[in-house]
Amino acid sequence: MAKILIIYSTTDGHTRSICERLQSIAANGNDVDLVAMAEQPDIDIAPYDKVVIGASIRYGKHKPEVFDFIKRNHAALEGKANALFSVNVVARKPEKNTPETNPYLQKFLQKIAWKPDNLAVFAGKIDYPRYGTFDRTMIRFIMWMGKGPTDPTQTFEFTDWDKVDEFGRRIVAM
Ligand SMILES: Cc1cc2nc3c(=O)[nH]c(=O)nc-3n(C[C@H](O)[C@H](O)[C@H](O)COP(=O)(O)O)c2cc1C
């Protein structure tokens, strides 16, 4: 039985939903803790055998808390089985949905010293009705630029859950 930490950075909760799915897969025979980075930024990762970090993109960036967490835990992360994944809507496009082809994940990797052993990128969700006026207008514009859906009354979930499940199995195997 491995002790696994899945720690996530989210704004609207979709990265948490992905982590819950990963947890349900990895929980088979393992002890899995699911933690919000914003709630426990200083969590001690020493007791864990494996650490998985998930983070979403907003306005082109992962949150500063993700950089801070990785910086603080760099040495400890390298001593464990580890993985990192990013959630963004650009990943709905087939040519941008792998760790090698997703621009946000690539840019992120260039900014951190840590080299995660396992990487993934998942397409996120656009929930227009839940956003305030400013965010709704901005993300509609971003989607329009990328030829995505812009109906402000609708919710669009682009996540490939089979891909999430596959990553969950990789976490078990790593
Ligand atoms: C205001 C806003 C800005 C966003 N900016 C980007 C962006 O620049 N690029 C992108 O690919 N996705 C962008 N997204 C999409 C999010 O990454 C997507 O909604 C994701 O599922 C959010 O995950 P979370 O709920 O865990 O925060 C944006 C979403 C919102 C609401």
XYZ file of N, CA and C in Angstrom, residues 89-90 92-93 125-126 128 136-151 156 158:
75
model
N -8.213 25.195 -21.222
C -9.150 24.910 -22.334
C -8.461 24.776 -23.679
N -7.261 25.318 -23.779
C -6.530 25.157 -25.037
C -6.304 23.664 -25.324
N -8.286 21.402 -25.285
C -9.388 20.737 -26.002
C -9.004 20.500 -27.461
N -7.971 21.213 -27.913
C -7.553 21.082 -29.313
C -6.581 19.910 -29.439
N -13.072 23.031 -18.296
C -14.513 23.247 -18.417
C -14.768 24.755 -18.473
N -15.738 25.136 -19.278
C -16.156 26.540 -19.301
C -17.612 26.582 -18.854
N -20.011 29.261 -18.315
C -20.307 30.699 -18.468
C -21.252 31.259 -17.397
N -16.618 36.474 -17.549
C -17.421 35.875 -18.638
C -17.070 36.546 -19.974
N -16.971 37.874 -19.933
C -16.652 38.609 -21.157
C -15.259 38.224 -21.652
N -14.305 38.162 -20.727
C -12.929 37.862 -21.113
C -12.787 36.449 -21.671
N -13.388 35.481 -20.990
C -13.222 34.092 -21.446
C -14.014 33.850 -22.744
N -15.110 34.582 -22.916
C -15.830 34.474 -24.206
C -14.931 34.979 -25.329
N -14.217 36.049 -25.044
C -13.315 36.602 -26.048
C -12.179 35.616 -26.350
N -11.624 35.045 -25.272
C -10.547 34.053 -25.439
C -11.063 32.875 -26.277
N -12.285 32.432 -25.981
C -12.859 31.288 -26.717
C -13.142 31.667 -28.171
N -13.636 32.871 -28.372
C -13.926 33.334 -29.735
C -12.632 33.365 -30.564
N -11.565 33.860 -29.941
C -10.263 33.904 -30.619
C -9.807 32.499 -31.024
N -10.135 31.515 -30.160
C -9.698 30.137 -30.415
C -10.769 29.306 -31.115
N -11.776 29.995 -31.677
C -12.866 29.323 -32.402
C -13.632 28.318 -31.528
N -13.747 28.633 -30.236
C -14.499 27.774 -29.316
C -15.912 28.305 -29.112
N -16.737 27.584 -28.322
C -18.126 27.997 -28.083
C -18.219 29.254 -27.203
N -19.159 30.130 -27.523
C -19.250 31.413 -26.803
C -20.641 31.693 -26.229
N -21.551 30.714 -26.297
C -22.912 30.946 -25.775
C -22.837 31.141 -24.252
N -19.663 24.129 -20.926
C -18.982 23.226 -21.865
C -17.864 22.491 -21.132
N -14.890 19.929 -21.561
C -14.056 19.356 -22.630
C -13.198 18.187 -22.138
